[in-house]
PDB file of C-alpha atoms in Angstrom:
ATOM      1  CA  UNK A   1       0.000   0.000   0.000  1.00 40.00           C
ATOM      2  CA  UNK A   2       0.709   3.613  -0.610  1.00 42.00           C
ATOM      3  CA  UNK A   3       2.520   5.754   2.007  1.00 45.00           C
ATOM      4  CA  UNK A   4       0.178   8.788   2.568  1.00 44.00           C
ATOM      5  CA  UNK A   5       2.632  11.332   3.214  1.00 44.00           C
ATOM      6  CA  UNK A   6       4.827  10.630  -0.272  1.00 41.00           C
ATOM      7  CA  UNK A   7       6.144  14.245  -0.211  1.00 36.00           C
ATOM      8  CA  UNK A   8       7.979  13.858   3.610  1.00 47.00           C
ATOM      9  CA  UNK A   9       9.226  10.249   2.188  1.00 40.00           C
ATOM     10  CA  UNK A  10      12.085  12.536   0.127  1.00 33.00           C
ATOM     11  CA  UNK A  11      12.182   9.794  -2.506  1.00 32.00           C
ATOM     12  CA  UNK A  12      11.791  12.893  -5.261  1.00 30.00           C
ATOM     13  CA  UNK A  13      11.805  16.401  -5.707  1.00 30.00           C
ATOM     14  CA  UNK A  14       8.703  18.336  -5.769  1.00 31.00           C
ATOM     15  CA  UNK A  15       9.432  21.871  -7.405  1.00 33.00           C
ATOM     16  CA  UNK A  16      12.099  22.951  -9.862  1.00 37.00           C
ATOM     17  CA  UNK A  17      14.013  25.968  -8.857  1.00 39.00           C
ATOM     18  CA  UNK A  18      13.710  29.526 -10.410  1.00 47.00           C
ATOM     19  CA  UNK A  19      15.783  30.955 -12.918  1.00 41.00           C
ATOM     20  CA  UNK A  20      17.192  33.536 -11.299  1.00 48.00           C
ATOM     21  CA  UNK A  21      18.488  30.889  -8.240  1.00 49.00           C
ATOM     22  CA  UNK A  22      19.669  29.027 -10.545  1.00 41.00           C
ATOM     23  CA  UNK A  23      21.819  31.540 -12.102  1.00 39.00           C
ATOM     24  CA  UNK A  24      22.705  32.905  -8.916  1.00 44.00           C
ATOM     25  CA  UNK A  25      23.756  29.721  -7.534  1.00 42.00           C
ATOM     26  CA  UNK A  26      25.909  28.610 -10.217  1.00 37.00           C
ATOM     27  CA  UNK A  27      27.844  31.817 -10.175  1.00 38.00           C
ATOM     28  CA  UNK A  28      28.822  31.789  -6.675  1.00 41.00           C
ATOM     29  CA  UNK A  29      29.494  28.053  -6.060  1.00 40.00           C
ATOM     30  CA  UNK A  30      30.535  26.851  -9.811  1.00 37.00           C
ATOM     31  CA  UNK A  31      33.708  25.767  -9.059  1.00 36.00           C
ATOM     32  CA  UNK A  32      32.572  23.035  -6.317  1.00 40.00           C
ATOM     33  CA  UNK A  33      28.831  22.299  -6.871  1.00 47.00           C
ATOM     34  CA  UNK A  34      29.119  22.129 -10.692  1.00 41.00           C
ATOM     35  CA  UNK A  35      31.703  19.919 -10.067  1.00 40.00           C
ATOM     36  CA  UNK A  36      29.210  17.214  -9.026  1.00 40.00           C
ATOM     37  CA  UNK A  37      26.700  15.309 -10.787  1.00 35.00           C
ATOM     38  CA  UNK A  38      24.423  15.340  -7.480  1.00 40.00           C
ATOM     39  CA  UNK A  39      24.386  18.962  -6.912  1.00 45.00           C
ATOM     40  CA  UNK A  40      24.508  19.903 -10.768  1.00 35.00           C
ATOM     41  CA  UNK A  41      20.841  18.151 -10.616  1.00 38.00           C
ATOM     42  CA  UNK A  42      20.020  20.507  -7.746  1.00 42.00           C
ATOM     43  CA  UNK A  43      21.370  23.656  -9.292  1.00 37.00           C
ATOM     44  CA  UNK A  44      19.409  22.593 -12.765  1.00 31.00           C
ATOM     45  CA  UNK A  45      16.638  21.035 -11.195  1.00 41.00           C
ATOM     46  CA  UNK A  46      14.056  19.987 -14.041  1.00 33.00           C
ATOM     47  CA  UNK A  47      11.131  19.448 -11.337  1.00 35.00           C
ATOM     48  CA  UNK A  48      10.795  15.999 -11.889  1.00 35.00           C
ATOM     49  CA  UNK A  49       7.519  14.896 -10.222  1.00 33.00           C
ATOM     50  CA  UNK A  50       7.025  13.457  -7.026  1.00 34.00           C
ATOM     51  CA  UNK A  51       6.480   9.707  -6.817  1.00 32.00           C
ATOM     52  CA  UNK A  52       4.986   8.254  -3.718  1.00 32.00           C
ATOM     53  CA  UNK A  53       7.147   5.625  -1.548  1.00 32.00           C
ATOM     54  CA  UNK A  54       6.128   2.272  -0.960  1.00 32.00           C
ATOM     55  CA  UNK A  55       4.870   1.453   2.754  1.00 33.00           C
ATOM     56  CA  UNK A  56       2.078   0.259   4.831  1.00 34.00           C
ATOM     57  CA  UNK A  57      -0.033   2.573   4.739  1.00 42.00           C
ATOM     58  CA  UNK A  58      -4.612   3.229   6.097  1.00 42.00           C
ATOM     59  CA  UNK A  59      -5.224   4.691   2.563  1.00 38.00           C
ATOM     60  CA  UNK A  60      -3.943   4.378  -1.280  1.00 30.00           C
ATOM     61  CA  UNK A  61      -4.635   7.458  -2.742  1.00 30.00           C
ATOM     62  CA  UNK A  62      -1.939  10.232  -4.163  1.00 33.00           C
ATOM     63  CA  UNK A  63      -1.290  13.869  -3.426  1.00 37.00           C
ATOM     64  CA  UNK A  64      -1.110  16.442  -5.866  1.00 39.00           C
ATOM     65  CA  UNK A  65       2.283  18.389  -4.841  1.00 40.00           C
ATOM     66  CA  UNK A  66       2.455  21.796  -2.905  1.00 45.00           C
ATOM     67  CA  UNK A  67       2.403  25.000  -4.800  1.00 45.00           C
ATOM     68  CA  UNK A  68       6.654  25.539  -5.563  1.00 44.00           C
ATOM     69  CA  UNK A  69       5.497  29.346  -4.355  1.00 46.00           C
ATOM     70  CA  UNK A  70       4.193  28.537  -1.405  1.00 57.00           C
ATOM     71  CA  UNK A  71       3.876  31.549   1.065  1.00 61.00           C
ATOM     72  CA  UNK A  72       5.711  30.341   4.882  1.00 61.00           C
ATOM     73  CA  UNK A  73       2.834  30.366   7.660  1.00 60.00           C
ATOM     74  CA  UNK A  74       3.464  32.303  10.779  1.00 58.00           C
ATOM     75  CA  UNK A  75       0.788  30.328  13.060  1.00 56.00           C
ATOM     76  CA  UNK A  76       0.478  32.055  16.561  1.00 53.00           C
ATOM     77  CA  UNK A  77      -0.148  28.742  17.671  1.00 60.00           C
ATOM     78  CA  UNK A  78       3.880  28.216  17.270  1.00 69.00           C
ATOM     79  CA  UNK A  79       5.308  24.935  15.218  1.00 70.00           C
ATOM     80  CA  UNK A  80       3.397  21.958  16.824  1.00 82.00           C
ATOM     81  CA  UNK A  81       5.725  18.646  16.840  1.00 90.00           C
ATOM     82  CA  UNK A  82       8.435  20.266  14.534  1.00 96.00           C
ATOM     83  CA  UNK A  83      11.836  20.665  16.743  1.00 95.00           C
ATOM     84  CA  UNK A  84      13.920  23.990  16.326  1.00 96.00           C
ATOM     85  CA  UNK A  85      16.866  24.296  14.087  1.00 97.00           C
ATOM     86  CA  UNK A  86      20.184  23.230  16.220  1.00 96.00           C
ATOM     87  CA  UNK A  87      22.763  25.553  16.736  1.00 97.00           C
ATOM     88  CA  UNK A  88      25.309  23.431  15.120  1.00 96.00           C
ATOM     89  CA  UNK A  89      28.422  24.134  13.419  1.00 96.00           C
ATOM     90  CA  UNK A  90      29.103  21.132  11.389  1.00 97.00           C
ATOM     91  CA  UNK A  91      27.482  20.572   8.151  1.00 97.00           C
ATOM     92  CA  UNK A  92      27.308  16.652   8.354  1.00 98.00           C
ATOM     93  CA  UNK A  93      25.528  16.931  11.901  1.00 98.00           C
ATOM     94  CA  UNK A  94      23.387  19.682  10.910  1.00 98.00           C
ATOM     95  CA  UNK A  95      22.225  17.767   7.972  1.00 98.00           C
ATOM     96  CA  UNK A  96      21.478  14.640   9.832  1.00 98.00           C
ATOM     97  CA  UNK A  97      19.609  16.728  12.149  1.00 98.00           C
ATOM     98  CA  UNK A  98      17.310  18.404   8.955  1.00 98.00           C
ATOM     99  CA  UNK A  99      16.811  14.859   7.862  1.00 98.00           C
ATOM    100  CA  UNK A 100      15.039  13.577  10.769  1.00 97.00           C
ATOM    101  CA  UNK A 101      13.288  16.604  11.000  1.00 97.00           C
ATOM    102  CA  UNK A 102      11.885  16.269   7.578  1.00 97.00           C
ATOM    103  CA  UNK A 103      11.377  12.385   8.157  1.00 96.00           C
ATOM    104  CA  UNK A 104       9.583  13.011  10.926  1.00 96.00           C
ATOM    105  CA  UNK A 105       5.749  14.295  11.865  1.00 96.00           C
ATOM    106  CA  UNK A 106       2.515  14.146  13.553  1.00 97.00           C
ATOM    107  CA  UNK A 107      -0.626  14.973  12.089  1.00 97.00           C
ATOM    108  CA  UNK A 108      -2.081  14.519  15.694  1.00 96.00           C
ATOM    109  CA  UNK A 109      -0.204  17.315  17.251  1.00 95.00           C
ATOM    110  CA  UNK A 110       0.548  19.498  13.968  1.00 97.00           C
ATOM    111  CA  UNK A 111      -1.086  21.682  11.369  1.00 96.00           C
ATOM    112  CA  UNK A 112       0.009  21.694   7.687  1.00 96.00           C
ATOM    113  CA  UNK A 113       0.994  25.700   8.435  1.00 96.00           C
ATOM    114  CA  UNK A 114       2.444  24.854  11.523  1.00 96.00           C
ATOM    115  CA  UNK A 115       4.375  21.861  10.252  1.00 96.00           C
ATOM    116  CA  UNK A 116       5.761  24.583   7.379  1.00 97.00           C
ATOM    117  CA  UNK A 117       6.560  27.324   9.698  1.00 96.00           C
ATOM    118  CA  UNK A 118       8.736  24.503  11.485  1.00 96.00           C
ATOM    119  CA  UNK A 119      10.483  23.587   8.201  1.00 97.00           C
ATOM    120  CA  UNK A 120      10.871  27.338   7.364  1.00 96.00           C
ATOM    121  CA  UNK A 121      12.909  28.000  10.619  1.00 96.00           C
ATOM    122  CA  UNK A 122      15.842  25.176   9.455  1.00 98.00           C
ATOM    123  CA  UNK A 123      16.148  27.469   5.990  1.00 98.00           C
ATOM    124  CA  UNK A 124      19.354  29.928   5.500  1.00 97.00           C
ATOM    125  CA  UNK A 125      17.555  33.527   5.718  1.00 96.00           C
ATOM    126  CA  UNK A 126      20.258  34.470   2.604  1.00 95.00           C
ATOM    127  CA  UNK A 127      17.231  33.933  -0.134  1.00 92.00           C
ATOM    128  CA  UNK A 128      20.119  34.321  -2.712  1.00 90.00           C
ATOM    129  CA  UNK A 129      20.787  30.193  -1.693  1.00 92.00           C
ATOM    130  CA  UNK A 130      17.339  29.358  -0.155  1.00 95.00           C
ATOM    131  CA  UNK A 131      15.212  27.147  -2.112  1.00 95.00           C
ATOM    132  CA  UNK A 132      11.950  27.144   0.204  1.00 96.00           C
ATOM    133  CA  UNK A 133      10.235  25.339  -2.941  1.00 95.00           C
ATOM    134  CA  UNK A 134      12.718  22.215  -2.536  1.00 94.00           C
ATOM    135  CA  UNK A 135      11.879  22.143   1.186  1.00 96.00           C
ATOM    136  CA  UNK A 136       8.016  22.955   1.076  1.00 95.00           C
ATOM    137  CA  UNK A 137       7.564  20.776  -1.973  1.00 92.00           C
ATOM    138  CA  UNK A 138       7.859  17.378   0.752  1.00 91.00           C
ATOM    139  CA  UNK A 139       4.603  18.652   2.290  1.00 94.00           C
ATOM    140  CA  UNK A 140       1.142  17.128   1.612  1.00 94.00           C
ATOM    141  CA  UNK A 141      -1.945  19.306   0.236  1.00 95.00           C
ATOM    142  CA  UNK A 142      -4.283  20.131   2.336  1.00 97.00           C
ATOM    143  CA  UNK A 143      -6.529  18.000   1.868  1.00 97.00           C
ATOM    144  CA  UNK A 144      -4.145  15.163   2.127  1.00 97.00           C
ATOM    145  CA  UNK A 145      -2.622  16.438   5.736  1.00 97.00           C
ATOM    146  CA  UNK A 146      -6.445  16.301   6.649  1.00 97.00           C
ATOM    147  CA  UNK A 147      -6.801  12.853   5.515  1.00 97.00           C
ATOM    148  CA  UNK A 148      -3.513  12.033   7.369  1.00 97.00           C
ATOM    149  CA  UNK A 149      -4.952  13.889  10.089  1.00 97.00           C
ATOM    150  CA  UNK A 150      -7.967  11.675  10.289  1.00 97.00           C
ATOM    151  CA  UNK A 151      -6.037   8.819  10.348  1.00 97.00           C
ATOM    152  CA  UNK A 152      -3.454  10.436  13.251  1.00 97.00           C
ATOM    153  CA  UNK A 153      -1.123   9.820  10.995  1.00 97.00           C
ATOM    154  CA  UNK A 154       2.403  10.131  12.498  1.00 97.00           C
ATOM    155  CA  UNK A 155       6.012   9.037  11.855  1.00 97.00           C
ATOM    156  CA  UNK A 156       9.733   9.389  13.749  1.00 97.00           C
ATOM    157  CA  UNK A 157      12.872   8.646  12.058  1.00 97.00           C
ATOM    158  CA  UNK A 158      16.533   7.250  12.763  1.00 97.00           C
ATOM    159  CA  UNK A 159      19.393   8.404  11.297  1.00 98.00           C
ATOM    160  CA  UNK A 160      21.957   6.145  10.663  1.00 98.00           C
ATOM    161  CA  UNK A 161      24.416   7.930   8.951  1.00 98.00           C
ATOM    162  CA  UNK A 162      25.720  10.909   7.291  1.00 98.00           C
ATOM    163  CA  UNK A 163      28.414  11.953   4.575  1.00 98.00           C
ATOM    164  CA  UNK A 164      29.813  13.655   1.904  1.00 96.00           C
ATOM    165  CA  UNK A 165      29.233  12.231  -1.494  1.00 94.00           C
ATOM    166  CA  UNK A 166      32.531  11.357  -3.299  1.00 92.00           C
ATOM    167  CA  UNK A 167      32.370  13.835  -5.875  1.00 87.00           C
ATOM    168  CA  UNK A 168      32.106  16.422  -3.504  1.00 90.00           C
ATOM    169  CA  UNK A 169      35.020  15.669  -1.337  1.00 90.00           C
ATOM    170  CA  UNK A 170      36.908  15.334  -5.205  1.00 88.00           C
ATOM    171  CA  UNK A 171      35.817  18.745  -6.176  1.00 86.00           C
ATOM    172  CA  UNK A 172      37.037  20.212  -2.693  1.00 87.00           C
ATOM    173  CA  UNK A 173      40.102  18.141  -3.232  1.00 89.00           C
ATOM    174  CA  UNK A 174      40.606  19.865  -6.014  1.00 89.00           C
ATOM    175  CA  UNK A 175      39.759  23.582  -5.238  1.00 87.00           C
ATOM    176  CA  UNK A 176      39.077  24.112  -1.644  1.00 88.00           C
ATOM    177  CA  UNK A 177      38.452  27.575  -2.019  1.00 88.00           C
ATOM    178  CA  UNK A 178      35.850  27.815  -4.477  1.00 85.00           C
ATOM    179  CA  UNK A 179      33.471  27.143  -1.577  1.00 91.00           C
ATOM    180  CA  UNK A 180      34.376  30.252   0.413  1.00 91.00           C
ATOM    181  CA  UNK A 181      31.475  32.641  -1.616  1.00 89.00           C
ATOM    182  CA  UNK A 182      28.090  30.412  -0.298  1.00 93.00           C
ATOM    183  CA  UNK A 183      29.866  27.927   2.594  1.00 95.00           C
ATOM    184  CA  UNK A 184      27.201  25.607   1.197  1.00 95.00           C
ATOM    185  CA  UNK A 185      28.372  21.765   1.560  1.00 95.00           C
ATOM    186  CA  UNK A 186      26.272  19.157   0.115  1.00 95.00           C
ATOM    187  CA  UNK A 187      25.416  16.124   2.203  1.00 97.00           C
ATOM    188  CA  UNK A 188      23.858  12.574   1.387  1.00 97.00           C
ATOM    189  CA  UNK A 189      21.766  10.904   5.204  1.00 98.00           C
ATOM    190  CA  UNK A 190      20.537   7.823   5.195  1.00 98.00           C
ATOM    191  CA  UNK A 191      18.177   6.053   7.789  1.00 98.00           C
ATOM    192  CA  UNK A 192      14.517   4.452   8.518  1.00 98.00           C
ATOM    193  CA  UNK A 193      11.171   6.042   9.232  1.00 97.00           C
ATOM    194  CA  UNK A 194       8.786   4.522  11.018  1.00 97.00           C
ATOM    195  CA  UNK A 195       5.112   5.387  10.514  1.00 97.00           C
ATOM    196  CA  UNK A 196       2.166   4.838  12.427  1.00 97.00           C
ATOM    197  CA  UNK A 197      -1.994   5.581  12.675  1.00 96.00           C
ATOM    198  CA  UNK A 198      -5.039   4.458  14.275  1.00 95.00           C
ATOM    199  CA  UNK A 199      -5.588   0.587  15.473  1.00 91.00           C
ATOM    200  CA  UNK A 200      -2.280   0.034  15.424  1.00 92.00           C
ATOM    201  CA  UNK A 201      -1.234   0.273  11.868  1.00 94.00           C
ATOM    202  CA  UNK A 202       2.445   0.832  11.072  1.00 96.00           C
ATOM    203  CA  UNK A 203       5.153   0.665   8.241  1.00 96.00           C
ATOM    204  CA  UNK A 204       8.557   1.292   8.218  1.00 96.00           C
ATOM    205  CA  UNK A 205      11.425   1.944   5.027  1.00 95.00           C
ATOM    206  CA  UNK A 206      14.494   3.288   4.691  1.00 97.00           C
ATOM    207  CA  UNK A 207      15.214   6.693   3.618  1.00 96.00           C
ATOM    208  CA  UNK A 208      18.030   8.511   2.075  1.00 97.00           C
ATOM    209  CA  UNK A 209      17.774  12.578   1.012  1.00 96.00           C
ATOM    210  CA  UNK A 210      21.161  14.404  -0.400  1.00 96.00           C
ATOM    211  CA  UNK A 211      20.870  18.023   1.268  1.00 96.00           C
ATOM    212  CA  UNK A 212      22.544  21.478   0.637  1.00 96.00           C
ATOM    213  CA  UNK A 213      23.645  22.928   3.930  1.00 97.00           C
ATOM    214  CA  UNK A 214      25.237  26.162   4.581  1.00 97.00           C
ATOM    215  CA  UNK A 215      27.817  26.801   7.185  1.00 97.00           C
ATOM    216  CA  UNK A 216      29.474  29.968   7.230  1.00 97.00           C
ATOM    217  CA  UNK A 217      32.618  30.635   9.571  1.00 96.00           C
ATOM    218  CA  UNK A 218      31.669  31.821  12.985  1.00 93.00           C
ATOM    219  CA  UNK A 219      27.636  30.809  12.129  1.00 95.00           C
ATOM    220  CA  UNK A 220      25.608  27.761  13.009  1.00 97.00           C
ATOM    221  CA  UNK A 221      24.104  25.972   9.767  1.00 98.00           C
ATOM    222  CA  UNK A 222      21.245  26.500   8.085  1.00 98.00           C
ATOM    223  CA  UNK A 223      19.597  24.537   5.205  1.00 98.00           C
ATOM    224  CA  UNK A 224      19.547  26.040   1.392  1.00 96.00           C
ATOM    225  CA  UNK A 225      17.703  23.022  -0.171  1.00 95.00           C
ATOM    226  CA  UNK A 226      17.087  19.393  -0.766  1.00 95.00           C
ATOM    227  CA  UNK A 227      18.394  17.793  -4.115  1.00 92.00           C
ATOM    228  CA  UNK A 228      16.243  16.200  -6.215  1.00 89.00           C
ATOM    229  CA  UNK A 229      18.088  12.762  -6.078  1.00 90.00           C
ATOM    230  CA  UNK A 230      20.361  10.732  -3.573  1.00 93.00           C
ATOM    231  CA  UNK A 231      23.812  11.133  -4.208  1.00 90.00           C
ATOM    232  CA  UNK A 232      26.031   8.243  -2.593  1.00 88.00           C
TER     233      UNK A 232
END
């Protein structure tokens, strides 16, 4: 059976980025990022479409994705089950931390706005590298959260491990300070979420996202985007 909350499953990118990111991104962080076939894919995203994970799941149906616009709530009622950002310096920790916050969620305790303003608060506030639309893009519609809702629909997550892909560490290798304009360091996590809803239902699959982080000198990290596929 379907997993009901495809988008928080990471298995594909939602939204493609704009134009004027792109461009912006590639001009600042060419000589690393464009150096790798993982983050070439996020800097020239082509919005491929989101594909539902397979899991146990209380209902079969699809979600249509989230507007790649989407405007950040600001719910008084604060972020429901999403943790705050940690103030970590390390880009591998940092984006193990954003992964189990994005593999994580509960429908019981948390709005769709709420879980968003949650997500919002891991992004870099330098828009020039933020792409909200990668991020937003893993939540539901609203009329799917609902649906999860009614089901009290919730999942946690474990982390098993974190790295730098390969071509990465090659292209730092090779110019280490071509990174010194955005500080952005891409990362590939891999673990297992665990989902569960009402009478006892549950599933469980492993999950892998490959994650733009950027940590400046002297600042914690803060999260620019989410690729749109795994790189090992």
């Amino acid at each position: 059976m379907r997993n009901p909350l495809p988008s928080l499953s990471l298995s594909t990118y939602g939204a493609s980025w704009s134009v004027n990111r792109r461009i912006a991104i590639v001009t600042c962080t060419v000589a690393v990022l464009l150096a790798l076939a993982g983050v070439v894919a996020v800097v020239t995203g082509s919005g491929n479409g989101r594909q539902a994970a397979d899991t146990a799941a209380p209902a079969t149906s699809g979600s249509s994705p989230s507007p790649a616009a989407e405007a950040v709530p600001t719910p008084s009622s604060g972020s429901g089950s999403v943790p705050k950002p940690p103030q970590i310096a390390d880009p591998v920790a940092y984006a193990k931390a954003a992964a189990q916050m994005l593999w994580s969620y509960d429908t019981r305790a948390t709005s769709r706005d709420q879980q968003l303003a949650g997500m919002r608060a891991w992004m870099t506030t330098e828009t020039k590298y933020a792409d909200w639309a990668s991020v937003a893009g893993q939540v539901p519609d609203p009329v799917l959260w609902s649906r999860m809702a009614d089901q009290d629909q919730h999942a946690t997550a474990h982390v098993t491990e974190g790295h730098y892909p390969s071509a990465f560490k090659q292209a730092l290798a090779d110019d280490p300070s071509a990174i010194t304009e955005a500080y952005i360091y891409v990362v590939t996590v891999n673990g297992t979420q665990q989902i569960a809803w009402k009478k006892g239902g549950s599933g469980a699959e492993e999950r892998a996202v490959t994650l733009a982080v950027q940590c400046r000198p002297d600042h914690d990290c803060t999260l620019a985007a989410l690729a749109p596929s795994v790189t090992q």
